[in-house]
Short mmCIF file of C-alpha atoms in Angstrom, two decimals:
data_model
loop_
_atom_site.label_atom_id
_atom_site.label_comp_id
_atom_site.label_asym_id
_atom_site.label_seq_id
_atom_site.Cartn_x
_atom_site.Cartn_y
_atom_site.Cartn_z
CA MET Z 1336 0.00 0.00 0.00
CA SER Z 1337 1.54 3.30 -1.09
CA THR Z 1338 1.40 6.55 0.86
CA ASP Z 1339 -0.44 8.09 -2.09
CA GLN Z 1340 -3.17 5.44 -1.83
CA ARG Z 1341 -3.76 6.32 1.81
CA THR Z 1342 -3.62 10.11 1.43
CA ARG Z 1343 -5.34 10.35 -1.96
CA PRO Z 1344 -7.79 7.41 -2.07
CA ALA Z 1345 -9.75 6.57 -5.18
CA ILE Z 1346 -13.45 7.39 -4.96
CA GLY Z 1347 -14.15 3.66 -5.00
CA ASP Z 1348 -12.12 3.25 -1.81
CA TYR Z 1349 -14.72 5.18 0.19
CA ALA Z 1350 -17.70 3.63 1.97
CA PHE Z 1351 -20.94 5.53 2.56
CA LEU Z 1352 -22.60 5.82 5.98
CA SER Z 1353 -25.86 7.67 6.63
CA ASP Z 1354 -28.36 8.48 9.36
CA CYS Z 1355 -30.81 9.98 6.82
CA ASN Z 1356 -29.72 13.48 7.84
CA ALA Z 1357 -26.01 13.55 7.05
CA ALA Z 1358 -23.38 11.29 5.50
CA VAL Z 1359 -19.90 10.04 6.35
CA PHE Z 1360 -17.33 8.77 3.87
CA VAL Z 1361 -14.64 6.53 5.37
CA ASP Z 1362 -11.79 5.14 3.29
CA ARG Z 1363 -10.60 1.53 3.37
CA TRP Z 1364 -7.61 2.49 5.57
CA GLY Z 1365 -9.79 3.76 8.40
CA SER Z 1366 -9.92 7.51 7.76
CA VAL Z 1367 -13.17 9.46 8.04
CA ASP Z 1368 -12.61 12.08 5.34
CA TRP Z 1369 -16.09 13.60 4.93
CA TRP Z 1370 -18.83 14.55 7.38
CA CYS Z 1371 -21.05 17.61 7.08
CA LEU Z 1372 -23.22 18.57 10.05
CA PRO Z 1373 -26.06 18.72 10.85
CA ARG Z 1374 -27.39 18.32 7.27
CA PHE Z 1375 -26.03 16.71 4.14
CA ASP Z 1376 -25.37 20.20 2.72
CA SER Z 1377 -23.91 21.79 5.87
CA PRO Z 1378 -20.22 22.78 6.09
CA SER Z 1379 -17.86 19.90 6.76
CA VAL Z 1380 -16.18 19.02 10.04
CA PHE Z 1381 -13.99 16.47 8.23
CA GLY Z 1382 -13.15 17.46 4.66
CA ARG Z 1383 -9.96 15.64 3.64
CA LEU Z 1384 -11.93 14.26 0.71
CA LEU Z 1385 -11.39 17.71 -0.86
CA ASP Z 1386 -8.12 18.86 0.72
CA PRO Z 1387 -5.38 17.13 2.76
CA ASP Z 1388 -5.64 19.81 5.47
CA ALA Z 1389 -9.44 19.98 5.75
CA GLY Z 1390 -9.79 17.48 8.60
CA HIS Z 1391 -10.01 13.74 9.20
CA TRP Z 1392 -10.31 11.08 11.90
CA THR Z 1393 -8.15 8.01 11.39
CA LEU Z 1394 -8.55 4.75 13.33
CA ARG Z 1395 -6.42 1.82 12.15
CA PRO Z 1396 -3.86 -0.82 13.13
CA ASP Z 1397 -0.19 0.10 12.88
CA GLY Z 1398 1.74 -1.09 9.86
CA ASP Z 1399 1.10 -1.59 6.16
CA ASP Z 1400 1.24 -5.39 5.83
CA TRP Z 1401 -2.48 -5.95 6.34
CA THR Z 1402 -5.04 -7.67 4.17
CA ILE Z 1403 -8.18 -5.55 4.33
CA SER Z 1404 -11.68 -6.82 3.57
CA ARG Z 1405 -14.88 -4.96 4.22
CA GLY Z 1406 -18.58 -4.95 3.58
CA TYR Z 1407 -21.88 -3.81 5.01
CA LEU Z 1408 -23.63 -5.90 7.59
CA ARG Z 1409 -26.69 -7.58 6.12
CA ASP Z 1410 -29.56 -5.23 5.27
CA SER Z 1411 -27.88 -2.18 6.79
CA LEU Z 1412 -25.60 0.79 6.20
CA VAL Z 1413 -23.31 -0.40 9.00
CA LEU Z 1414 -19.79 -1.07 7.74
CA ALA Z 1415 -17.48 -3.86 8.97
CA THR Z 1416 -13.79 -3.82 8.01
CA THR Z 1417 -11.53 -6.77 8.85
CA TRP Z 1418 -7.75 -6.35 9.03
CA SER Z 1419 -5.78 -9.59 8.98
CA ARG Z 1420 -2.21 -10.86 8.73
CA PRO Z 1421 -0.49 -14.02 9.99
CA GLY Z 1422 -1.27 -14.40 13.68
CA ALA Z 1423 -3.45 -11.29 13.98
CA GLU Z 1424 -6.94 -10.16 13.07
CA VAL Z 1425 -9.15 -7.24 14.15
CA ARG Z 1426 -12.47 -5.82 13.02
CA ILE Z 1427 -13.69 -2.22 12.94
CA THR Z 1428 -17.47 -1.69 12.75
CA GLU Z 1429 -18.75 1.80 11.94
CA ALA Z 1430 -22.12 3.51 11.65
CA LEU Z 1431 -23.90 6.81 11.84
CA ALA Z 1432 -26.20 6.09 14.74
CA LEU Z 1433 -29.96 5.88 14.39
CA GLU Z 1434 -32.08 7.00 17.31
CA PRO Z 1435 -32.29 4.21 19.92
CA GLY Z 1436 -35.38 2.11 19.35
CA ALA Z 1437 -36.30 3.74 16.01
CA ARG Z 1438 -37.75 1.11 13.72
CA GLY Z 1439 -39.27 0.86 10.26
CA HIS Z 1440 -40.19 4.18 8.69
CA GLU Z 1441 -39.32 6.05 11.89
CA ILE Z 1442 -35.56 5.71 11.39
CA GLY Z 1443 -33.76 8.98 10.79
CA LYS Z 1444 -36.56 11.22 12.02
CA ARG Z 1445 -34.80 12.17 15.29
CA THR Z 1446 -31.13 11.60 14.66
CA SER Z 1447 -28.59 11.70 17.47
CA HIS Z 1448 -25.83 13.04 15.15
CA ALA Z 1449 -23.33 10.47 16.42
CA LEU Z 1450 -20.63 8.51 14.62
CA LEU Z 1451 -19.93 5.12 16.21
CA ARG Z 1452 -16.72 3.13 15.72
CA ARG Z 1453 -16.10 -0.22 17.42
CA VAL Z 1454 -12.79 -2.11 17.46
CA GLU Z 1455 -12.88 -5.86 18.18
CA GLY Z 1456 -9.84 -8.04 18.74
CA ILE Z 1457 -10.12 -11.47 17.09
CA ARG Z 1458 -6.60 -12.97 17.02
CA GLY Z 1459 -3.28 -11.78 18.37
CA SER Z 1460 -2.25 -8.51 20.04
CA VAL Z 1461 -2.61 -5.58 17.63
CA ALA Z 1462 -1.15 -2.10 18.10
CA PHE Z 1463 -3.54 0.65 17.01
CA CYS Z 1464 -3.26 4.36 16.34
CA SER Z 1465 -5.89 7.05 16.00
CA GLU Z 1466 -5.55 10.67 14.92
CA PHE Z 1467 -8.46 13.05 15.52
CA ARG Z 1468 -8.01 16.23 13.48
CA PRO Z 1469 -11.31 18.05 12.92
CA ARG Z 1470 -11.45 21.20 10.81
CA PHE Z 1471 -14.76 23.03 10.70
CA GLU Z 1472 -16.37 25.08 7.91
CA TYR Z 1473 -14.71 23.25 5.02
CA GLY Z 1474 -11.30 23.42 6.67
CA LEU Z 1475 -11.33 27.15 7.45
CA ASN Z 1476 -11.85 26.89 11.20
CA ARG Z 1477 -9.44 24.99 13.44
CA PRO Z 1478 -11.38 24.11 16.61
CA ARG Z 1479 -10.09 24.33 20.14
CA LEU Z 1480 -9.41 20.86 21.53
CA ALA Z 1481 -9.80 20.27 25.25
CA ARG Z 1482 -10.03 17.42 27.76
CA ASP Z 1483 -12.99 17.28 30.12
CA GLY Z 1484 -12.44 14.20 32.24
CA ASP Z 1485 -12.87 11.23 29.92
CA LEU Z 1486 -14.26 13.46 27.18
CA LEU Z 1487 -12.39 15.12 24.34
CA THR Z 1488 -14.11 18.21 22.96
CA ALA Z 1489 -13.61 20.21 19.77
CA GLU Z 1490 -15.32 23.59 19.61
CA ALA Z 1491 -15.31 26.52 17.22
CA GLY Z 1492 -17.98 28.77 15.76
CA ALA Z 1493 -21.40 27.14 15.76
CA VAL Z 1494 -20.16 23.55 16.12
CA SER Z 1495 -19.27 21.40 19.12
CA LEU Z 1496 -18.01 17.83 18.90
CA THR Z 1497 -17.46 15.43 21.79
CA LEU Z 1498 -15.43 12.25 21.51
CA VAL Z 1499 -16.03 9.55 24.12
CA ALA Z 1500 -13.60 6.64 23.83
CA ASP Z 1501 -12.50 3.58 25.77
CA VAL Z 1502 -8.89 4.72 25.33
CA PRO Z 1503 -7.25 8.04 26.28
CA PHE Z 1504 -6.41 10.66 23.67
CA GLU Z 1505 -3.56 13.11 24.11
CA ILE Z 1506 -3.83 16.60 22.68
CA ALA Z 1507 -0.83 17.52 20.57
CA GLU Z 1508 1.19 20.68 21.05
CA ARG Z 1509 -0.63 23.77 19.74
CA GLU Z 1510 -3.85 21.70 19.73
CA GLU Z 1511 -3.42 20.69 16.09
CA CYS Z 1512 -4.89 17.25 16.75
CA ALA Z 1513 -5.40 14.56 19.37
CA THR Z 1514 -3.85 11.12 19.14
CA ALA Z 1515 -4.23 7.75 20.83
CA ARG Z 1516 -2.01 4.68 20.77
CA PHE Z 1517 -3.23 1.43 22.28
CA VAL Z 1518 -3.12 -2.35 21.96
CA VAL Z 1519 -6.17 -4.49 21.19
CA GLN Z 1520 -6.19 -7.99 22.66
CA PRO Z 1521 -8.26 -10.97 21.47
CA ALA Z 1522 -11.89 -10.96 22.68
CA THR Z 1523 -11.57 -7.26 23.55
CA THR Z 1524 -14.00 -4.57 22.37
CA LEU Z 1525 -13.27 -0.83 22.40
CA ASP Z 1526 -15.93 1.74 21.56
CA PHE Z 1527 -15.61 5.28 20.19
CA ARG Z 1528 -18.52 7.74 19.96
CA LEU Z 1529 -18.23 11.14 18.31
CA SER Z 1530 -21.28 13.34 18.87
CA TYR Z 1531 -22.32 16.71 17.43
CA SER Z 1532 -24.21 19.52 19.10
CA PRO Z 1533 -24.95 23.09 17.96
CA ALA Z 1534 -22.93 25.55 20.04
CA TYR Z 1535 -25.86 27.90 20.57
CA GLY Z 1536 -28.66 25.40 21.07
CA PRO Z 1537 -29.49 22.48 23.35
CA ASP Z 1538 -26.49 20.29 24.09
CA LEU Z 1539 -27.34 17.06 22.28
CA ARG Z 1540 -24.04 15.32 22.90
CA GLU Z 1541 -24.53 14.00 26.41
CA SER Z 1542 -28.30 13.58 26.39
CA GLY Z 1543 -29.77 10.23 27.30
CA THR Z 1544 -30.37 9.55 23.62
CA ALA Z 1545 -26.78 10.33 22.65
CA GLN Z 1546 -25.39 8.12 25.37
CA SER Z 1547 -27.60 5.14 24.56
CA VAL Z 1548 -26.93 4.93 20.82
CA SER Z 1549 -25.25 1.70 19.78
CA VAL Z 1550 -23.98 -0.14 16.74
CA ASP Z 1551 -26.23 -3.13 17.45
CA ASP Z 1552 -29.37 -1.00 17.77
CA THR Z 1553 -28.50 0.83 14.55
CA VAL Z 1554 -28.15 -2.49 12.72
CA GLU Z 1555 -31.58 -3.52 13.99
CA GLY Z 1556 -33.02 -0.16 12.92
CA TRP Z 1557 -31.84 -0.60 9.34
CA ARG Z 1558 -33.03 -4.21 9.21
CA SER Z 1559 -36.45 -3.23 10.50
CA TRP Z 1560 -36.69 -0.72 7.65
CA MET Z 1561 -35.74 -3.40 5.13
CA GLU Z 1562 -38.27 -5.88 6.52
CA PRO Z 1563 -41.33 -4.45 4.67
CA HIS Z 1564 -39.23 -3.91 1.53
CA GLN Z 1565 -38.66 -7.57 0.70
CA ALA Z 1566 -41.13 -7.96 -2.17
CA TYR Z 1567 -38.66 -7.86 -5.06
CA HIS Z 1568 -37.49 -11.33 -6.17
CA GLY Z 1569 -36.28 -10.59 -9.69
CA PRO Z 1570 -32.77 -10.50 -11.18
CA TYR Z 1571 -29.91 -9.06 -9.12
CA ARG Z 1572 -32.01 -9.11 -5.97
CA ASP Z 1573 -29.12 -8.42 -3.59
CA LEU Z 1574 -28.00 -5.41 -5.64
CA VAL Z 1575 -31.55 -4.07 -5.81
CA ARG Z 1576 -31.87 -4.37 -2.04
CA ARG Z 1577 -28.52 -2.64 -1.53
CA SER Z 1578 -29.64 0.13 -3.91
CA ALA Z 1579 -32.80 0.58 -1.85
CA LEU Z 1580 -30.66 1.13 1.24
CA VAL Z 1581 -28.51 3.68 -0.59
CA LEU Z 1582 -31.61 5.57 -1.78
CA LYS Z 1583 -32.89 5.59 1.79
CA GLY Z 1584 -29.49 6.79 2.98
CA LEU Z 1585 -29.62 9.67 0.48
CA THR Z 1586 -33.04 10.75 1.73
CA TYR Z 1587 -33.14 13.78 4.01
CA GLU Z 1588 -35.65 12.31 6.41
CA ARG Z 1589 -36.98 15.58 7.82
CA SER Z 1590 -38.44 16.59 4.45
CA GLY Z 1591 -38.41 13.47 2.28
CA ALA Z 1592 -36.07 15.05 -0.31
CA LEU Z 1593 -33.88 12.59 -2.20
CA LEU Z 1594 -30.41 13.94 -2.92
CA ALA Z 1595 -28.45 13.42 -6.12
CA ALA Z 1596 -25.29 12.82 -4.04
CA ALA Z 1597 -23.92 13.25 -0.53
CA THR Z 1598 -20.78 15.09 -1.69
CA THR Z 1599 -19.72 18.22 -3.51
CA SER Z 1600 -17.10 18.82 -6.18
CA LEU Z 1601 -16.04 15.28 -6.98
CA PRO Z 1602 -14.81 15.81 -10.55
CA GLU Z 1603 -16.35 14.50 -13.74
CA LYS Z 1604 -12.74 14.25 -14.93
CA LEU Z 1605 -9.64 14.32 -12.71
CA GLY Z 1606 -7.98 17.72 -12.89
CA GLY Z 1607 -10.98 19.21 -14.66
CA GLU Z 1608 -13.27 22.08 -13.68
CA ALA Z 1609 -16.64 20.30 -13.93
CA ASN Z 1610 -16.89 19.87 -10.17
CA TRP Z 1611 -20.39 20.56 -8.87
CA ASP Z 1612 -22.32 20.48 -5.63
CA TYR Z 1613 -24.90 17.69 -5.93
CA ARG Z 1614 -26.13 17.70 -2.32
CA LEU Z 1615 -29.46 18.86 -3.70
CA ALA Z 1616 -32.71 17.42 -5.04
CA TRP Z 1617 -33.50 17.67 -8.77
CA LEU Z 1618 -37.09 17.55 -10.02
CA ARG Z 1619 -35.93 15.84 -13.23
CA ASP Z 1620 -34.94 12.84 -11.11
CA ALA Z 1621 -38.46 12.48 -9.72
CA SER Z 1622 -39.90 9.80 -11.99
CA LEU Z 1623 -36.64 7.82 -12.14
CA MET Z 1624 -36.29 7.89 -8.36
CA MET Z 1625 -39.90 6.81 -7.89
CA ARG Z 1626 -39.53 3.90 -10.30
CA ALA Z 1627 -36.36 2.79 -8.54
CA GLN Z 1628 -38.04 2.99 -5.15
CA TRP Z 1629 -41.02 0.98 -6.31
CA VAL Z 1630 -38.81 -1.69 -7.87
CA ALA Z 1631 -37.23 -1.97 -4.44
CA ALA Z 1632 -40.76 -2.08 -2.97
CA CYS Z 1633 -40.66 1.31 -1.25
CA PRO Z 1634 -44.12 2.86 -1.90
CA GLU Z 1635 -44.13 4.96 1.27
CA GLU Z 1636 -40.81 6.63 0.40
CA ALA Z 1637 -41.98 7.33 -3.16
CA GLU Z 1638 -45.24 8.83 -1.94
CA ARG Z 1639 -43.42 11.01 0.57
CA TYR Z 1640 -40.94 12.15 -2.07
CA PHE Z 1641 -43.78 13.36 -4.28
CA ALA Z 1642 -45.31 15.19 -1.33
CA TRP Z 1643 -41.95 16.94 -0.89
CA ILE Z 1644 -41.99 17.99 -4.56
CA ALA Z 1645 -45.45 19.52 -4.19
CA ARG Z 1646 -44.45 21.38 -1.04
CA ALA Z 1647 -41.15 22.64 -2.51
CA VAL Z 1648 -42.85 23.93 -5.66
CA GLY Z 1649 -45.55 25.66 -3.62
CA ARG Z 1650 -47.96 27.92 -5.53
CA ASP Z 1651 -45.42 29.67 -7.75
CA HIS Z 1652 -45.72 27.18 -10.59
CA ARG Z 1653 -44.65 29.65 -13.30
CA GLN Z 1654 -41.19 30.15 -11.78
CA THR Z 1655 -40.25 26.60 -10.92
CA PRO Z 1656 -36.54 25.89 -10.40
CA ILE Z 1657 -35.22 22.56 -11.63
CA VAL Z 1658 -33.42 21.90 -8.33
CA TYR Z 1659 -34.08 22.59 -4.66
CA GLY Z 1660 -32.27 22.43 -1.35
CA VAL Z 1661 -33.02 19.56 1.00
CA GLU Z 1662 -35.74 21.53 2.79
CA GLY Z 1663 -37.10 23.13 -0.39
CA GLU Z 1664 -34.78 26.15 -0.54
CA ARG Z 1665 -34.76 27.92 -3.92
CA ASP Z 1666 -31.81 30.32 -3.73
CA LEU Z 1667 -28.85 27.97 -4.14
CA THR Z 1668 -26.37 30.64 -5.26
CA GLU Z 1669 -23.10 28.99 -6.18
CA ARG Z 1670 -19.71 30.04 -4.86
CA GLU Z 1671 -16.19 28.70 -4.96
CA LEU Z 1672 -13.94 27.74 -2.03
CA PRO Z 1673 -10.47 28.71 -3.29
CA HIS Z 1674 -8.72 27.59 -0.10
CA LEU Z 1675 -9.47 23.93 -0.91
CA ALA Z 1676 -7.19 21.99 -3.27
CA GLY Z 1677 -10.04 19.83 -4.55
CA TYR Z 1678 -10.26 16.07 -4.91
CA ARG Z 1679 -6.88 15.03 -6.34
CA ASP Z 1680 -6.23 18.68 -7.27
CA SER Z 1681 -9.47 19.06 -9.23
CA ARG Z 1682 -10.40 22.72 -8.81
CA PRO Z 1683 -12.51 24.65 -8.15
CA VAL Z 1684 -14.46 23.34 -5.18
CA ARG Z 1685 -18.00 24.68 -5.28
CA ILE Z 1686 -20.88 24.87 -2.84
CA GLY Z 1687 -24.36 25.73 -4.02
CA ASN Z 1688 -25.40 25.22 -7.62
CA ASP Z 1689 -26.49 27.89 -10.09
CA ALA Z 1690 -28.55 25.31 -11.96
CA TRP Z 1691 -31.44 26.68 -9.89
CA ARG Z 1692 -31.49 29.67 -12.27
CA GLN Z 1693 -31.92 27.48 -15.37
CA THR Z 1694 -35.12 26.75 -17.27
CA GLN Z 1695 -35.44 23.18 -18.51
CA LEU Z 1696 -38.83 22.33 -19.96
CA ASP Z 1697 -38.37 18.59 -19.57
CA VAL Z 1698 -38.68 19.00 -15.80
CA TYR Z 1699 -42.46 19.36 -16.14
CA GLY Z 1700 -42.71 16.07 -18.00
CA HIS Z 1701 -40.67 14.30 -15.34
CA VAL Z 1702 -42.94 15.56 -12.55
CA LEU Z 1703 -46.09 14.67 -14.52
CA ASP Z 1704 -44.66 11.22 -15.18
CA ALA Z 1705 -44.03 10.84 -11.45
CA ALA Z 1706 -47.64 11.81 -10.75
CA CYS Z 1707 -48.89 9.24 -13.28
CA LEU Z 1708 -46.73 6.59 -11.67
CA LEU Z 1709 -48.07 7.51 -8.25
CA ARG Z 1710 -51.68 7.19 -9.47
CA GLU Z 1711 -50.91 3.97 -11.37
CA ARG Z 1712 -49.40 2.28 -8.32
CA LEU Z 1713 -51.67 3.65 -5.60
CA GLY Z 1714 -54.93 3.55 -7.56
CA PRO Z 1715 -57.53 6.27 -8.21
CA GLY Z 1716 -58.38 8.74 -5.55
CA PRO Z 1717 -58.80 12.48 -5.05
CA LEU Z 1718 -55.65 14.56 -5.39
CA ASP Z 1719 -54.76 17.29 -2.97
CA GLU Z 1720 -56.02 20.64 -4.32
CA ASP Z 1721 -52.53 22.16 -4.39
CA VAL Z 1722 -51.12 19.10 -6.16
CA SER Z 1723 -53.91 19.19 -8.76
CA ARG Z 1724 -53.27 22.88 -9.43
CA MET Z 1725 -49.53 22.29 -9.71
CA LEU Z 1726 -49.94 19.46 -12.23
CA ALA Z 1727 -52.39 21.46 -14.35
CA ASP Z 1728 -50.06 24.46 -14.39
CA PHE Z 1729 -47.11 22.25 -15.30
CA ALA Z 1730 -49.05 20.80 -18.24
CA ASP Z 1731 -49.95 24.31 -19.42
CA ARG Z 1732 -46.37 25.50 -19.05
CA ALA Z 1733 -44.97 22.58 -21.02
CA ALA Z 1734 -47.51 23.18 -23.80
CA GLU Z 1735 -46.68 26.87 -24.20
#
């Protein structure tokens, strides 16, 4: 494994975690390189995906002579990575926590904003290292690190993070980062919980909910959501089921919006300038998303997504953007972040997307197609007055 592989991973080396409010990307060598809080489209607290100095949290065994295998636990977005070599084996299990006890279609509605990482010793004694180096606001803001008993806190601006771990972390000189070195023995489990709280609101980090989140409960939450979505038995069933989980993970649960991506500025071509923010919801994707969700047997999600479209569009049907923010925002004015190097030096990095200013007539057809699909699958019935007016106006606009 080269140093370049570890510091500049390929996009395919990242795994996706979600709590249906925000997303984490963790590379195969144990580095959390992307987490925006508290929403998918919020500024990052870890942003090494887009710049080496924009923050990360690494948790991995020492040495480079490891065979690494990883995959999601069955019917979940909980990741398990196994590190093995002759005489030694350890497993790291990671998840964005779901609210304790949340099941079925309730998952993600009241997130605890906590990243869970569990280290399990399987064979041999294994030396581990961890480096915690958060950088808030897309790498612009270096937080103050402090110890509070067994807690490690990182605070700056509007963001507070608290790391609770079964091993001690030492704060480096000048508070650049905090590090931990420890040894994992067979049949030993060590837990790490990193929690977010807004600096100027209720402290969510040490609430009863935050303290009771667990990897096992999160696994059960995801599996309970998958339970009513088992109807598909056609070709590539496992891939279809995995795709259903990814679509759920890309859903902003508070509104029902389905995002095009959980990242910004990953390039269409390495070194190129076509690097856009896709942490948004496009109307043109409506019918395709609905068809995908129904193939995966997700009628409730599809129905809720259409309700989000109707709410986002509102009554101003003549000035309908083609893309919205996750809570229906219209003004998505684009700007560049020149302090970031970009993924593998692909500049510029952008947040926001000026596509909201564009007029694309096909968007009306996509929404009408989604409405037809909704009626086809759910059967006849009266439409909401606002939805009926929206669809009629869309048909008129497309015909003009």
